[in-house]
Coordinates of C-alpha atoms in Angstrom, one line a residue:
Chain A
M1 CA -23.2 5.8 16.7
K2 CA -20.5 6.1 14.1
I3 CA -17.0 6.4 15.6
T4 CA -16.1 8.9 12.8
E5 CA -18.4 11.4 14.6
L6 CA -16.1 11.2 17.6
F7 CA -13.0 11.7 15.6
E8 CA -14.6 14.8 14.1
R9 CA -15.3 16.1 17.6
G10 CA -11.6 15.6 18.3
E11 CA -12.1 12.8 20.9
F12 CA -9.4 10.3 21.5
V13 CA -11.2 7.1 20.4
V14 CA -10.6 3.9 22.3
S15 CA -11.6 0.5 21.0
A16 CA -10.9 -3.0 22.0
E17 CA -11.2 -6.4 20.4
V18 CA -13.5 -9.4 21.1
G19 CA -13.0 -12.7 19.4
P20 CA -16.2 -14.8 19.0
P21 CA -15.9 -18.4 20.4
K22 CA -15.8 -21.7 18.6
G23 CA -19.4 -22.5 19.7
F24 CA -22.5 -20.5 20.2
H25 CA -22.6 -19.8 23.9
V26 CA -21.6 -16.2 24.3
E27 CA -23.1 -15.2 27.7
H28 CA -19.8 -15.3 29.4
L29 CA -18.1 -13.2 26.7
L30 CA -21.0 -10.7 26.7
E31 CA -20.7 -10.3 30.5
E32 CA -17.0 -9.9 30.2
A33 CA -17.4 -7.2 27.5
K34 CA -20.0 -5.4 29.6
T35 CA -17.8 -5.5 32.7
Y36 CA -14.5 -4.5 31.2
L37 CA -15.3 -2.7 28.0
S38 CA -18.4 -0.6 28.7
G39 CA -16.2 2.4 29.4
I40 CA -14.6 2.5 26.0
T41 CA -15.9 3.8 22.7
A42 CA -16.4 0.7 20.6
V43 CA -15.7 -3.0 20.5
N44 CA -14.2 -4.7 17.4
V45 CA -15.5 -8.2 16.6
T46 CA -13.1 -10.3 14.6
D47 CA -14.2 -12.3 11.5
N48 CA -12.9 -15.9 11.8
Q49 CA -9.7 -14.5 13.1
S50 CA -6.5 -16.2 11.9
S51 CA -8.7 -18.2 9.5
V52 CA -10.0 -20.3 12.5
M53 CA -13.7 -21.1 12.1
R54 CA -15.8 -19.5 14.9
L55 CA -19.2 -17.9 15.6
G56 CA -19.9 -15.2 13.1
S57 CA -18.8 -11.6 13.6
L58 CA -22.2 -10.1 12.5
A59 CA -24.2 -12.2 15.1
M60 CA -21.7 -11.3 17.8
C61 CA -22.0 -7.6 16.9
K62 CA -25.7 -7.7 17.2
A63 CA -25.5 -9.4 20.6
L64 CA -23.1 -6.7 21.8
K65 CA -25.3 -4.0 20.5
D66 CA -28.2 -5.4 22.3
K67 CA -26.1 -5.2 25.5
G68 CA -25.6 -1.5 24.9
L69 CA -22.1 -1.6 23.5
T70 CA -21.0 -0.1 20.1
P71 CA -19.7 -2.8 17.9
I72 CA -17.2 -2.5 15.0
Y73 CA -18.0 -5.2 12.5
Q74 CA -14.9 -6.7 11.0
L75 CA -15.3 -8.2 7.6
T76 CA -12.7 -10.1 5.6
C77 CA -12.6 -11.2 2.0
R78 CA -11.3 -14.7 2.6
D79 CA -14.6 -16.5 3.1
R80 CA -17.1 -14.7 1.0
N81 CA -17.5 -13.5 -2.6
R82 CA -18.8 -10.0 -3.5
I83 CA -22.4 -11.2 -3.4
A84 CA -22.2 -12.6 0.2
L85 CA -20.1 -9.6 1.4
Q86 CA -22.6 -7.0 0.1
S87 CA -25.5 -9.0 1.4
D88 CA -23.9 -9.2 4.9
L89 CA -23.3 -5.4 4.8
L90 CA -27.0 -4.8 4.2
S91 CA -27.8 -7.2 7.1
A92 CA -25.4 -5.2 9.3
A93 CA -27.2 -2.0 8.3
M94 CA -30.6 -3.6 9.1
F95 CA -29.2 -4.4 12.6
G96 CA -28.1 -0.8 13.1
I97 CA -24.5 -1.7 13.0
E98 CA -22.7 1.4 11.7
N99 CA -19.0 0.8 12.2
L100 CA -16.9 -1.4 9.9
L101 CA -13.4 -2.6 9.7
L102 CA -12.7 -3.9 6.2
L103 CA -9.8 -6.3 5.7
T104 CA -8.4 -8.7 3.1
G105 CA -8.0 -11.4 5.7
D106 CA -5.4 -14.1 6.5
H107 CA -5.0 -16.9 4.0
T108 CA -7.0 -20.1 4.7
K109 CA -3.7 -22.1 4.9
L110 CA -2.9 -20.4 8.2
G111 CA -6.0 -21.6 10.0
D112 CA -7.8 -24.7 11.1
H113 CA -9.3 -25.5 7.8
P114 CA -6.3 -25.4 5.5
Q115 CA -8.2 -27.4 2.9
A116 CA -10.8 -24.6 2.4
K117 CA -11.0 -22.6 -0.8
P118 CA -9.6 -19.1 -0.3
V119 CA -12.0 -16.7 -1.9
F120 CA -10.4 -13.2 -2.2
D121 CA -12.9 -12.3 -4.9
L122 CA -12.5 -8.8 -3.5
D123 CA -9.7 -7.4 -1.3
S124 CA -9.6 -4.8 1.4
V125 CA -9.5 -1.9 -1.2
S126 CA -12.2 -3.2 -3.5
L127 CA -14.3 -4.0 -0.4
I128 CA -14.1 -0.4 0.8
H129 CA -15.0 0.6 -2.8
A130 CA -18.0 -1.8 -2.6
V131 CA -19.2 -0.3 0.7
K132 CA -18.9 3.2 -0.8
K133 CA -21.0 2.2 -3.8
L134 CA -23.7 0.7 -1.4
E135 CA -23.7 4.1 0.4
E136 CA -24.4 5.7 -3.0
G137 CA -27.3 3.4 -3.4
V138 CA -25.8 1.1 -6.0
D139 CA -24.2 -2.4 -5.7
L140 CA -21.0 -3.6 -7.4
G141 CA -23.1 -5.0 -10.2
G142 CA -24.4 -1.5 -10.9
N143 CA -27.9 -2.3 -9.7
E144 CA -29.8 0.2 -7.6
L145 CA -30.7 -0.5 -4.0
I146 CA -34.3 -0.1 -2.8
G147 CA -34.9 2.6 -0.2
E148 CA -32.5 4.8 1.7
P149 CA -28.9 3.5 1.2
P150 CA -26.9 2.4 4.3
K151 CA -24.3 4.7 5.9
F152 CA -21.2 3.3 7.6
A153 CA -18.0 4.5 9.2
K154 CA -15.5 2.6 7.0
G155 CA -12.4 1.5 8.8
A156 CA -9.3 -0.1 7.4
V157 CA -6.0 -1.4 8.7
V158 CA -2.3 -0.5 8.1
S159 CA 0.9 -1.9 9.4
P160 CA 3.2 0.9 10.5
C161 CA 6.1 -1.1 11.8
S162 CA 6.2 -3.4 8.7
D163 CA 9.6 -3.9 7.1
S164 CA 8.0 -2.7 3.8
V165 CA 6.5 0.5 5.3
D166 CA 6.6 2.4 2.0
A167 CA 4.5 -0.3 0.3
Q168 CA 2.1 -0.1 3.3
L169 CA 1.8 3.6 2.9
A170 CA 1.0 3.2 -0.8
K171 CA -1.7 0.7 0.1
M172 CA -3.0 3.0 2.7
E173 CA -3.3 5.7 0.1
R174 CA -5.3 3.4 -2.1
K175 CA -7.6 2.7 0.8
V176 CA -8.1 6.4 1.4
M177 CA -8.8 6.9 -2.3
A178 CA -11.3 4.1 -2.2
G179 CA -13.2 5.7 0.7
A180 CA -11.7 4.6 4.0
D181 CA -12.7 7.0 6.8
Y182 CA -10.4 5.9 9.6
F183 CA -7.5 3.4 10.3
Q184 CA -6.5 1.0 13.0
T185 CA -2.9 -0.3 13.0
Q186 CA -1.2 -3.6 13.6
A187 CA 0.2 -3.8 17.1
V188 CA 3.0 -1.3 17.8
F189 CA 5.9 -2.0 20.1
E190 CA 8.3 0.5 18.6
P191 CA 6.8 3.9 19.2
E192 CA 9.6 5.6 17.3
K193 CA 8.7 3.7 14.1
F194 CA 5.1 4.5 14.6
I195 CA 5.8 8.2 15.0
K196 CA 7.9 8.2 11.8
F197 CA 5.1 6.4 10.0
M198 CA 2.6 9.0 11.2
E199 CA 4.7 11.8 9.9
K200 CA 4.1 10.4 6.4
A201 CA 0.6 9.1 7.0
K202 CA -0.8 12.4 8.3
Q203 CA -0.9 13.7 4.7
F204 CA -3.9 11.5 4.1
G205 CA -5.9 13.4 6.7
K206 CA -7.6 10.3 8.2
P207 CA -7.8 9.5 11.9
V208 CA -5.5 6.6 13.0
Q209 CA -5.8 4.5 16.1
V210 CA -2.6 3.0 17.3
G211 CA -2.8 -0.8 17.8
I212 CA -1.8 -2.1 21.2
I213 CA -1.2 -5.7 22.4
I214 CA -0.6 -6.2 26.1
P215 CA 2.5 -8.4 26.2
K216 CA 1.8 -11.5 28.4
S217 CA 5.2 -13.1 28.5
A218 CA 8.6 -13.2 26.9
G219 CA 7.6 -16.3 25.1
M220 CA 4.6 -14.6 23.5
C221 CA 6.8 -11.8 22.3
K222 CA 9.3 -14.1 20.8
F223 CA 6.5 -16.0 19.1
M224 CA 5.2 -12.7 17.6
N225 CA 8.7 -11.7 16.5
N226 CA 9.0 -15.0 14.6
N227 CA 5.5 -15.4 13.3
V228 CA 3.4 -12.2 13.2
A229 CA 3.8 -9.9 10.3
G230 CA 4.6 -6.3 11.0
V231 CA 5.2 -6.9 14.7
H232 CA 8.6 -6.6 16.4
V233 CA 9.0 -6.5 20.2
P234 CA 12.4 -5.0 21.0
E235 CA 14.9 -7.1 23.1
E236 CA 14.8 -4.6 26.1
M237 CA 11.0 -5.2 26.4
I238 CA 11.4 -8.9 26.4
E239 CA 14.1 -8.6 29.1
E240 CA 11.7 -6.4 31.2
L241 CA 9.1 -9.2 31.0
K242 CA 11.7 -11.8 32.1
K243 CA 12.9 -9.8 35.1
D244 CA 10.0 -10.4 37.6
K245 CA 8.1 -13.5 36.6
E246 CA 5.3 -13.1 39.1
K247 CA 4.7 -9.5 38.2
T248 CA 4.6 -10.5 34.5
K249 CA 2.3 -13.4 35.2
A250 CA -0.1 -11.0 37.0
G251 CA -0.1 -8.8 33.9
I252 CA 1.4 -5.8 35.7
T253 CA 4.6 -5.6 33.6
G254 CA 2.6 -6.0 30.3
V255 CA 0.2 -3.2 31.3
E256 CA 3.1 -1.0 32.2
I257 CA 4.8 -1.6 28.9
A258 CA 1.5 -1.1 26.9
A259 CA 0.7 2.1 28.9
R260 CA 4.1 3.5 28.1
I261 CA 3.7 2.8 24.4
I262 CA 0.2 4.5 24.4
K263 CA 1.6 7.6 26.1
E264 CA 4.4 7.9 23.6
C265 CA 2.2 7.5 20.6
K266 CA -0.8 9.5 21.8
P267 CA 0.3 12.9 20.7
Y268 CA 0.7 11.6 17.1
C269 CA -2.6 9.8 16.6
Q270 CA -6.3 10.1 17.2
G271 CA -7.1 7.0 19.2
V272 CA -6.0 3.6 20.4
H273 CA -7.2 0.1 19.5
I274 CA -6.4 -2.6 22.1
M275 CA -6.1 -6.2 21.1
A276 CA -6.3 -7.8 24.6
L277 CA -6.2 -11.4 23.3
G278 CA -8.1 -12.8 26.4
W279 CA -6.9 -10.2 28.8
E280 CA -10.0 -8.0 28.4
S281 CA -10.0 -7.7 32.2
K282 CA -6.8 -5.7 32.1
V283 CA -8.2 -3.1 29.7
P284 CA -9.5 -0.7 32.5
D285 CA -6.1 -0.8 34.3
L286 CA -4.3 -0.2 31.1
L287 CA -6.4 2.9 30.2
K288 CA -5.9 4.2 33.7
A289 CA -2.1 3.7 33.6
A290 CA -2.0 5.4 30.2
G291 CA -4.0 8.4 31.5
I292 CA -7.0 7.9 29.3
Chain B
M1 CA -4.7 -23.5 -26.0
L2 CA -4.7 -19.8 -25.3
I3 CA -6.1 -16.8 -27.0
T4 CA -4.4 -13.4 -26.8
Q5 CA -6.6 -10.6 -27.7
L6 CA -5.7 -6.9 -28.0
K7 CA -6.5 -4.8 -25.0
P8 CA -9.1 -2.1 -25.6
R9 CA -7.8 0.5 -28.1
E10 CA -8.1 3.3 -25.5
T11 CA -6.0 1.3 -23.0
I12 CA -3.3 0.8 -25.6
E13 CA -3.4 4.5 -26.7
A14 CA -3.1 5.6 -23.1
L15 CA 0.1 3.5 -22.6
T16 CA 1.8 4.9 -25.7
E17 CA 0.4 8.4 -26.1
G18 CA 3.2 10.9 -26.8
K19 CA 5.8 8.1 -26.3
K20 CA 8.4 6.4 -28.5
V21 CA 7.6 2.7 -28.6
F22 CA 9.6 -0.4 -29.3
I23 CA 7.3 -3.3 -30.3
I24 CA 7.8 -7.0 -29.7
N25 CA 5.4 -9.4 -31.4
C26 CA 5.5 -13.1 -30.4
H27 CA 4.1 -15.4 -33.0
G28 CA 5.1 -18.1 -30.6
C29 CA 3.7 -21.5 -30.1
K30 CA 1.0 -23.2 -32.0
E31 CA -1.1 -23.2 -28.9
V32 CA -1.6 -19.5 -28.9
H33 CA -4.0 -17.6 -31.1
F34 CA -2.5 -14.2 -31.9
P35 CA -4.4 -11.2 -33.2
V36 CA -2.1 -10.8 -36.2
E37 CA -4.1 -8.5 -38.4
E38 CA -5.3 -6.1 -35.7
A39 CA -1.8 -5.8 -34.3
D40 CA -0.4 -5.2 -37.7
E41 CA -2.8 -2.5 -38.5
L42 CA -2.1 -0.7 -35.3
Q43 CA 1.6 -0.9 -35.7
K44 CA 1.5 0.4 -39.3
A45 CA -0.4 3.4 -38.1
W46 CA 2.1 4.1 -35.4
T47 CA 5.1 3.6 -37.7
A48 CA 3.5 6.2 -40.1
Q49 CA 3.3 8.6 -37.1
G50 CA 7.0 8.1 -36.5
K51 CA 6.6 6.9 -32.9
V52 CA 8.1 3.4 -33.4
T53 CA 11.8 2.9 -32.8
G54 CA 11.8 -0.7 -33.9
I55 CA 9.7 -3.8 -34.3
L56 CA 10.9 -7.3 -33.5
T57 CA 8.6 -10.2 -34.6
T58 CA 9.8 -13.5 -33.3
D59 CA 8.6 -16.7 -31.6
Y60 CA 9.0 -18.2 -28.2
I61 CA 10.0 -15.1 -26.3
C62 CA 9.2 -17.1 -23.2
N63 CA 12.4 -19.0 -23.9
Q64 CA 14.9 -16.7 -22.2
E65 CA 18.0 -17.6 -24.1
N66 CA 16.3 -17.3 -27.5
M67 CA 14.7 -14.0 -26.5
E68 CA 17.9 -12.5 -25.2
L69 CA 19.7 -13.5 -28.4
R70 CA 17.2 -11.8 -30.5
L71 CA 16.7 -8.7 -28.3
R72 CA 20.4 -7.9 -28.2
K73 CA 20.4 -6.9 -31.9
H74 CA 17.8 -4.3 -31.1
M75 CA 19.3 -2.7 -27.9
E76 CA 19.8 0.7 -29.5
E77 CA 16.2 0.8 -30.7
I78 CA 15.0 -0.3 -27.3
Q79 CA 17.1 2.3 -25.5
A80 CA 15.6 5.0 -27.8
A81 CA 12.1 4.0 -26.7
D82 CA 10.1 5.2 -23.7
V83 CA 8.0 2.0 -23.7
V84 CA 8.5 -1.5 -24.8
L85 CA 5.1 -2.8 -25.8
V86 CA 4.8 -6.6 -26.0
F87 CA 2.2 -8.3 -28.0
S88 CA 2.2 -11.8 -26.5
C89 CA 0.7 -14.0 -23.8
G90 CA 1.3 -13.1 -20.2
V91 CA 4.4 -15.3 -19.8
G92 CA 6.1 -13.5 -22.7
V93 CA 5.5 -10.1 -21.2
Q94 CA 6.9 -11.2 -17.8
T95 CA 10.0 -12.7 -19.4
I96 CA 10.7 -9.5 -21.3
A97 CA 10.0 -7.3 -18.2
A98 CA 12.4 -9.3 -16.1
Y99 CA 15.2 -9.1 -18.7
L100 CA 14.7 -5.3 -19.4
E101 CA 14.4 -4.6 -15.7
E102 CA 15.0 -0.9 -16.0
K103 CA 12.7 -0.3 -18.9
K104 CA 8.9 0.3 -18.9
V105 CA 7.6 -2.9 -20.4
C106 CA 3.8 -3.1 -21.2
A107 CA 1.4 -5.7 -22.3
A108 CA -0.8 -5.0 -25.3
C109 CA -2.8 -8.1 -25.0
D110 CA -5.0 -10.0 -22.5
T111 CA -4.6 -13.7 -22.3
C112 CA -7.6 -16.1 -22.0
P113 CA -7.7 -19.8 -21.8
L114 CA -9.1 -22.3 -24.2
P115 CA -9.4 -26.0 -23.4
G116 CA -6.6 -28.2 -24.6
F117 CA -2.8 -28.3 -24.5
Q118 CA -1.3 -25.3 -22.8
G119 CA 1.9 -24.9 -24.6
V120 CA 5.5 -25.2 -23.4
T121 CA 6.2 -22.3 -21.1
P122 CA 9.0 -21.9 -18.6
L123 CA 8.2 -22.4 -15.0
E124 CA 9.7 -19.2 -13.6
Y125 CA 6.9 -17.0 -15.0
K126 CA 3.3 -18.0 -14.8
C127 CA 0.2 -16.7 -16.5
D128 CA -3.2 -17.7 -15.3
Q129 CA -4.8 -16.6 -18.5
C130 CA -7.1 -14.5 -16.4
G131 CA -8.3 -12.5 -19.4
E132 CA -7.5 -9.1 -17.8
C133 CA -3.7 -8.6 -17.9
Y134 CA -2.6 -6.5 -14.9
L135 CA 1.1 -6.4 -15.9
N136 CA 0.9 -2.7 -16.9
L137 CA -0.1 -1.7 -13.4
T138 CA 2.5 -3.9 -11.7
G139 CA 5.8 -3.3 -13.5
G140 CA 5.5 -6.6 -15.5
I141 CA 5.2 -8.8 -12.4
C142 CA 1.9 -10.7 -12.4
P143 CA 0.0 -10.1 -9.1
I144 CA -2.4 -13.0 -10.0
T145 CA 0.4 -15.6 -9.9
A146 CA 3.1 -13.9 -7.7
C147 CA 0.7 -13.2 -4.8
S148 CA -0.9 -16.1 -2.9
K149 CA -4.1 -14.2 -2.6
S150 CA -3.9 -12.8 -6.2
L151 CA -4.5 -9.3 -4.8
V152 CA -4.8 -6.6 -7.4
N153 CA -4.8 -3.5 -5.2
G154 CA -1.5 -3.9 -3.3
Q155 CA 0.1 -6.0 -0.6
C156 CA -1.8 -7.5 2.4
G157 CA -0.2 -7.1 5.8
G158 CA 0.9 -10.7 5.9
A159 CA 4.4 -10.6 4.6
K160 CA 7.2 -11.1 7.2
N161 CA 10.8 -10.2 6.3
G162 CA 9.6 -10.0 2.7
R163 CA 8.3 -13.5 2.7
C164 CA 4.7 -14.5 2.0
E165 CA 2.5 -15.6 5.0
V166 CA 1.5 -18.8 3.1
D167 CA 4.9 -19.9 2.0
S168 CA 8.1 -18.7 3.6
D169 CA 10.0 -19.8 0.5
M170 CA 8.1 -17.4 -1.6
E171 CA 8.9 -13.7 -1.7
C172 CA 5.9 -11.3 -1.3
G173 CA 4.8 -10.6 -4.8
W174 CA 3.7 -7.1 -4.0
E175 CA 7.0 -6.2 -2.4
R176 CA 8.6 -7.3 -5.7
I177 CA 6.1 -5.2 -7.6
Y178 CA 6.7 -2.2 -5.4
R179 CA 10.5 -2.5 -5.8
R180 CA 10.2 -2.9 -9.6
L181 CA 7.9 0.2 -9.9
A182 CA 10.3 2.2 -7.8
Q183 CA 13.2 1.1 -10.0
I184 CA 11.5 2.1 -13.2
G185 CA 10.2 5.4 -11.6
R186 CA 6.6 4.3 -12.0
L187 CA 5.2 4.3 -8.4
D188 CA 2.5 6.6 -9.7
V189 CA 0.7 3.7 -11.2
L190 CA -0.2 2.6 -7.7
K191 CA -2.6 5.5 -7.6
C192 CA -4.7 4.0 -10.3
P193 CA -8.4 3.5 -9.7
T194 CA -9.5 0.6 -7.4
Q195 CA -9.3 -2.6 -9.4
V196 CA -12.2 -5.1 -9.2
R197 CA -11.5 -8.4 -10.8
N198 CA -13.8 -9.7 -13.6
F199 CA -14.2 -13.4 -13.3
A200 CA -16.7 -13.5 -16.2
T201 CA -14.1 -12.8 -18.8
D202 CA -13.4 -16.4 -20.0
D203 CA -17.1 -16.9 -20.6
D204 CA -17.2 -13.9 -22.9
V205 CA -14.4 -15.2 -25.2

């Protein structure tokens, strides 16, 4: 099922993220996804997230689909040229994977193989363009595909709390023009900034899922503030996490904060995307607390 | 060695249509092959049409002091122009664009590599000789060399406090491009069609 169909029906779409392991044993992850994520609309599978080599996103998508979940296949431009990317997209279509999230990808230098050649033959915008061409039955080289062309829900990302939000909006517009159908955002901890962003982004007429990270500790938030682009956790939230250490450790404080952010953002967007970062088990509690 | 070749005629026409143009030709270093005759023919036609406010033909415009000295004598002609069109390698265009920061500075040439000595160019501005000059879409700041990922369709989400995710000493190239385009009132060029790089270019030369 394409998640765009749900947006069209006016449903509030919930997705969460699963990161494949560095290894090929996925039984535990699949069980966890089935237990905690069956109630949500779709599950994103990251593509060598943070430039760290792991099991492939496409294989994990197929495994999740076989378990009855709806995968969103994340595809980045860091590791593959346009031939490999288009080939993998056709493979996804063959497996019946219909939802995509198309990204540029982190640079190789940030990951565990800094010596690797960064590819970036395409970028997020030209990758969306390539998918659109495939849907029209033609590849980027102008050659016709054989048989019925694939059809995907083409997702893209945007960073609403970035310090260069106008440049982000300009890029978002380019993605829309290239054919993006829906957006997921970088993690939001400042709902007021997100709401301001949405006032400008709504002109593009594309559904947006607000990105949510459940804050695990004050240390994690400080780390994100120093290192993660487009993410800023306000000082009051860090203080809140410091107040009752046991409550924070149990995940209760983090879930409360995340639920509050979702509630504030919900009237302004069309869905939520949860990056649980290992706390997949907290997702059902979070959705309950947020009233979804 | 490098080769500079004129961009397709329709591309150059689109940049200058209905506009007053100031022209800078760099007959620069020995390492650069410059399309003298084609450029001359084009410029003569424009002069006859009355769209040229002035022409400066010089060498080594990549040498900032030298370039500024020569440009100063033409400031009135430059002010009278809507576009400064530079016939040079990518380094030359970037040097001019940085100096005339409030002016629309465009590249008339694409720069391609040839094996051999690469010429003496200043380190502040880099040209990868990619064969498909993007400077007209980016306010004269090269996205191939100013962005760690050489992105041609806008910034990635990796910049933090304006710094590149790869190197915190490096400013995000696309934030610089966005600022420059805003400064010269050309944010509309960001709405250009999706750019797909052509890595075959140097084989075709």
